């Protein structure tokens, strides 16, 4: 078995189409078929169920696909880390985050990291909660900042920030900060919320706010991007509920009304893989305490 076998199988496992996978790999379809057959012979396992019309992964194939992706991602990380060490750097930390983490947490951590470990490089990627967990499990990220309560058993977690919610309204809304008494005043309003694709637990937490106030919200729009939500509110297409920290640095025609009196809170957690051996991550984690 050689690395090319893993790369070929990974591409085919994602495409589930020999012709499309061969095009992506810049090889002929017969050559790809031969390479996959060699891989199955080496493993003595059937990885794919093939018919004239369909290609499907077997149960063993699905497992091998996940592991192959992890191995190749890890190899890419090790290769890059080796190059950085040769250049005198201390390594790299690949950081994933939801947008609200960029308000305070990420900039402060990067500032500390640069001051204490100037030789550690960071790469940043804004992703939703689900995609961050997938990236951690496949060794595409070293650490993720998510708004979740539960994570897979393979991952460690640490709460880094707890926040109350805020109601977001247009500055032209007839009920502003001065007139706000209760969320019940907005029972007839259209709400713009983070999609449950952002985090089902987060979405359920928001829904419990409405339950406590005795009404079911009319949800006109859902998004995974805070800026999209704020733009819609600014255009008076609805009101929103977001973590309070998101109010910082927003220069739009909207107001944030604190809901700190409510029982609901949202937590931002740092999450990383228990088996991550990145020396630079260890130093990065020291800054969380």
Coordinates of C-alpha atoms in Angstrom, one line a residue:
X1 CA 0.0 0.0 0.0
X2 CA 1.3 3.4 -0.9
X3 CA 0.1 7.0 -0.2
X4 CA -1.3 7.3 -3.7
X5 CA -3.7 4.5 -3.0
X6 CA -5.1 6.4 0.0
X7 CA -5.4 9.6 -2.0
X8 CA -7.1 7.9 -4.9
X9 CA -9.5 6.1 -2.6
X10 CA -10.2 9.3 -0.7
X11 CA -11.2 11.1 -3.9
X12 CA -13.3 8.2 -5.1
X13 CA -14.9 7.8 -1.7
X14 CA -16.0 11.5 -1.8
X15 CA -17.2 11.4 -5.4
X16 CA -18.6 7.9 -5.5
X17 CA -18.2 8.1 -9.3
X18 CA -15.1 6.6 -11.1
X19 CA -15.1 8.9 -14.1
X20 CA -15.5 12.1 -11.9
X21 CA -12.8 10.9 -9.5
X22 CA -10.4 10.0 -12.3
X23 CA -10.9 13.5 -13.8
X24 CA -10.1 15.1 -10.4
X25 CA -7.0 13.0 -10.1
X26 CA -5.9 13.6 -13.7
X27 CA -5.6 9.8 -14.5
X28 CA -7.7 7.5 -16.7
X29 CA -10.7 5.6 -15.3
X30 CA -9.1 2.2 -16.0
X31 CA -5.9 3.3 -14.1
X32 CA -8.1 4.4 -11.1
X33 CA -10.0 1.1 -11.1
X34 CA -6.7 -0.8 -11.1
X35 CA -5.3 1.2 -8.1
X36 CA -8.5 0.6 -6.1
X37 CA -8.4 -3.1 -6.9
X38 CA -4.8 -3.2 -5.7
X39 CA -5.8 -1.5 -2.5
X40 CA -8.6 -3.9 -1.8
X41 CA -6.3 -6.8 -2.5
X42 CA -3.7 -5.5 -0.1
X43 CA -6.3 -5.0 2.6
X44 CA -8.1 -8.2 1.7
X45 CA -11.3 -6.3 2.2
X46 CA -14.1 -5.1 -0.2
X47 CA -14.3 -1.3 0.1
X48 CA -16.9 -0.6 -2.5
X49 CA -20.0 -2.1 -3.9
X50 CA -20.1 -1.4 -7.6
X51 CA -22.8 -1.8 -10.2
X52 CA -23.0 -0.3 -13.7
X53 CA -25.0 2.6 -12.3
X54 CA -23.9 3.1 -8.7
X55 CA -20.8 3.1 -6.5
X56 CA -21.4 2.7 -2.8
X57 CA -19.0 2.4 0.2
X58 CA -19.2 -0.8 2.2
X59 CA -19.2 -0.5 6.0
X60 CA -15.5 -1.3 6.0
X61 CA -15.1 1.3 3.2
X62 CA -16.8 4.1 5.2
X63 CA -14.4 3.3 8.1
X64 CA -11.3 3.2 5.9
X65 CA -12.4 6.5 4.2
X66 CA -12.5 8.3 7.6
X67 CA -9.2 6.9 8.7
X68 CA -7.5 7.6 5.3
X69 CA -8.6 11.2 5.5
X70 CA -7.3 11.5 9.0
X71 CA -3.9 10.0 8.0
X72 CA -3.5 12.2 5.0
X73 CA -4.5 15.4 6.9
X74 CA -2.1 14.4 9.7
X75 CA 0.7 13.8 7.2
X76 CA 0.1 17.2 5.6
X77 CA 0.3 18.8 9.1
X78 CA 3.5 17.0 10.0
X79 CA 5.1 18.0 6.7
X80 CA 4.3 21.6 7.2
X81 CA 5.4 21.6 10.9
X82 CA 8.7 20.0 9.9
X83 CA 9.3 22.8 7.4
X84 CA 8.5 25.4 10.0
X85 CA 10.9 23.9 12.5
X86 CA 13.6 23.9 9.8
X87 CA 13.0 27.7 9.5
X88 CA 13.3 28.2 13.2
X89 CA 9.6 28.5 14.0
X90 CA 8.0 26.7 16.9
X91 CA 5.1 25.3 14.9
X92 CA 1.5 26.1 13.9
X93 CA -1.9 26.0 15.5
X94 CA -4.9 25.7 13.2
X95 CA -7.8 27.5 14.8
X96 CA -11.5 27.2 13.9
X97 CA -14.1 29.5 15.4
X98 CA -17.7 30.8 15.2
X99 CA -18.0 34.5 14.4
X100 CA -18.8 35.6 18.0
X101 CA -15.4 34.2 19.2
X102 CA -13.7 36.9 17.1
X103 CA -15.3 39.7 19.3
X104 CA -13.0 39.1 22.3
X105 CA -11.6 35.7 22.8
X106 CA -9.6 35.0 19.6
X107 CA -7.9 38.5 19.3
X108 CA -6.9 38.3 23.0
X109 CA -5.5 34.8 22.7
X110 CA -3.5 35.7 19.6
X111 CA -2.1 38.8 21.3
X112 CA -1.0 36.7 24.2
X113 CA 0.4 34.0 21.9
X114 CA 2.4 36.5 19.9
X115 CA 3.9 38.0 23.1
X116 CA 4.9 34.7 24.8
X117 CA 5.5 32.5 21.8
X118 CA 6.4 34.7 18.7
X119 CA 7.6 31.6 16.9
X120 CA 4.2 29.9 16.8
X121 CA 2.2 30.6 13.6
X122 CA -1.6 30.4 13.6
X123 CA -4.1 29.9 10.8
X124 CA -7.7 30.9 11.3
X125 CA -10.9 29.5 9.7
X126 CA -14.4 30.7 10.5
X127 CA -16.8 27.6 10.4
X128 CA -20.1 26.6 11.9
X129 CA -20.1 24.3 14.9
X130 CA -20.7 21.1 13.0
X131 CA -18.0 21.7 10.5
X132 CA -15.5 22.5 13.2
X133 CA -16.1 19.2 15.0
X134 CA -15.7 17.3 11.7
X135 CA -12.4 19.1 11.1
X136 CA -11.1 18.3 14.6
X137 CA -12.0 14.6 14.1
X138 CA -10.2 14.5 10.7
X139 CA -7.2 16.4 11.9
X140 CA -7.9 19.5 9.8
X141 CA -8.0 21.7 12.9
X142 CA -6.0 21.7 16.2
X143 CA -8.6 23.7 18.3
X144 CA -12.1 24.9 17.7
X145 CA -14.2 27.6 19.4
X146 CA -17.8 26.5 19.4
X147 CA -21.2 27.1 21.0
X148 CA -22.2 23.6 22.0
X149 CA -22.9 21.8 25.2
X150 CA -21.9 18.3 24.2
X151 CA -19.1 17.1 21.9
X152 CA -17.9 13.6 20.8
X153 CA -16.0 11.5 23.4
X154 CA -12.8 11.8 21.4
X155 CA -12.6 15.6 22.2
X156 CA -11.7 17.6 25.2
X157 CA -13.6 20.8 26.0
X158 CA -13.2 23.9 28.2
X159 CA -15.6 26.7 28.7
X160 CA -13.8 30.0 27.9
X161 CA -16.7 32.5 28.0
X162 CA -20.3 32.6 29.2
X163 CA -22.6 35.2 27.9
X164 CA -26.2 36.5 28.2
X165 CA -28.4 37.1 25.2
X166 CA -29.4 40.4 23.6
X167 CA -32.5 41.3 21.5
X168 CA -31.5 43.1 18.3
X169 CA -33.9 45.7 16.8
X170 CA -33.7 48.3 14.2
X171 CA -33.1 51.8 15.6
X172 CA -36.3 52.8 13.8
X173 CA -38.3 50.1 15.7
X174 CA -41.2 51.7 17.7
X175 CA -40.1 49.8 20.8
X176 CA -36.5 50.8 21.6
X177 CA -34.3 50.4 24.6
X178 CA -36.3 53.0 26.5
X179 CA -39.6 51.3 25.8
X180 CA -38.5 47.7 26.4
X181 CA -40.2 45.9 29.3
X182 CA -40.5 42.3 28.3
X183 CA -39.8 40.1 25.3
X184 CA -43.6 39.4 25.3
X185 CA -43.9 42.9 23.7
X186 CA -42.5 41.3 20.5
X187 CA -44.8 38.2 20.3
X188 CA -46.3 39.4 17.0
X189 CA -42.9 40.2 15.5
X190 CA -41.0 38.3 12.8
X191 CA -37.8 36.8 14.2
X192 CA -34.5 36.3 12.4
X193 CA -32.5 33.6 14.2
X194 CA -29.4 31.5 13.8
X195 CA -30.3 28.4 11.9
X196 CA -30.4 25.1 13.9
X197 CA -27.6 24.1 11.5
X198 CA -25.5 26.5 13.5
X199 CA -26.1 24.4 16.6
X200 CA -29.2 22.5 17.5
X201 CA -28.5 22.9 21.2
X202 CA -28.0 26.7 20.8
X203 CA -31.3 26.8 18.8
X204 CA -33.2 24.9 21.5
X205 CA -31.8 27.3 24.1
X206 CA -33.2 30.2 22.1
X207 CA -36.6 28.5 21.7
X208 CA -36.8 28.0 25.5
X209 CA -36.6 31.8 25.9
X210 CA -39.8 32.1 23.9
X211 CA -41.4 29.3 25.8
X212 CA -40.7 31.1 29.1
X213 CA -42.5 34.2 27.7
X214 CA -45.6 32.2 26.6
X215 CA -45.4 32.5 22.8
X216 CA -44.0 30.7 19.8
X217 CA -42.0 33.0 17.5
X218 CA -42.7 33.6 13.9
X219 CA -39.4 32.9 12.3
X220 CA -39.1 34.7 9.0
X221 CA -35.4 34.0 8.3
X222 CA -32.6 31.8 9.5
X223 CA -28.9 32.2 8.9
X224 CA -25.5 30.9 10.1
X225 CA -23.9 34.4 9.6
X226 CA -24.3 37.1 12.2
X227 CA -23.8 39.9 9.7
X228 CA -26.6 38.6 7.5
X229 CA -28.9 38.6 10.6
X230 CA -27.9 42.2 11.5
X231 CA -28.4 43.4 7.9
X232 CA -31.9 42.0 7.8
X233 CA -32.8 43.6 11.2
X234 CA -31.4 46.9 10.0
X235 CA -33.8 46.7 7.0
X236 CA -36.7 46.2 9.5
X237 CA -37.4 42.7 8.2
X238 CA -37.6 41.3 11.8
X239 CA -35.8 41.3 15.2
X240 CA -33.2 38.9 16.5
X241 CA -31.8 37.3 19.6
X242 CA -28.0 36.8 19.6
X243 CA -25.2 36.4 22.2
X244 CA -24.6 39.8 23.9
X245 CA -20.9 39.8 22.9
X246 CA -21.8 40.2 19.3
X247 CA -22.8 43.9 19.9
X248 CA -19.2 44.9 20.1
X249 CA -17.8 46.6 17.0
X250 CA -21.1 46.6 15.1
X251 CA -21.6 49.8 13.1
X252 CA -25.1 49.4 11.8
X253 CA -28.5 51.1 12.4
X254 CA -29.5 48.6 15.0
X255 CA -29.8 48.5 18.8
X256 CA -28.9 45.7 21.2
X257 CA -31.2 45.3 24.2
X258 CA -29.7 43.2 27.0
X259 CA -31.6 40.1 28.1
X260 CA -29.2 39.5 31.0
X261 CA -32.1 39.2 33.4
X262 CA -33.2 35.9 31.7
X263 CA -32.0 32.5 33.0
X264 CA -30.7 31.4 29.6
X265 CA -27.0 31.7 29.0
X266 CA -24.8 30.7 26.1
X267 CA -21.3 29.3 26.5
X268 CA -18.3 29.5 24.1
X269 CA -16.1 26.4 24.5
X270 CA -12.6 25.6 23.3
X271 CA -12.5 22.0 22.0
X272 CA -9.6 19.9 20.8
X273 CA -8.8 16.2 20.1
X274 CA -7.5 14.2 23.1
X275 CA -4.9 12.5 20.9
X276 CA -3.5 15.7 19.4
X277 CA 0.3 15.7 19.7
X278 CA 1.0 19.2 18.4
X279 CA 3.5 20.8 20.7
X280 CA 2.4 24.3 19.7
X281 CA -1.2 23.4 20.8
X282 CA 0.0 22.6 24.3
X283 CA 1.4 26.1 24.6
X284 CA -1.7 27.6 23.1
X285 CA -3.9 25.8 25.6
X286 CA -1.8 27.2 28.5
X287 CA -3.2 30.7 27.5
X288 CA -6.8 29.6 28.1
X289 CA -6.5 29.3 31.8

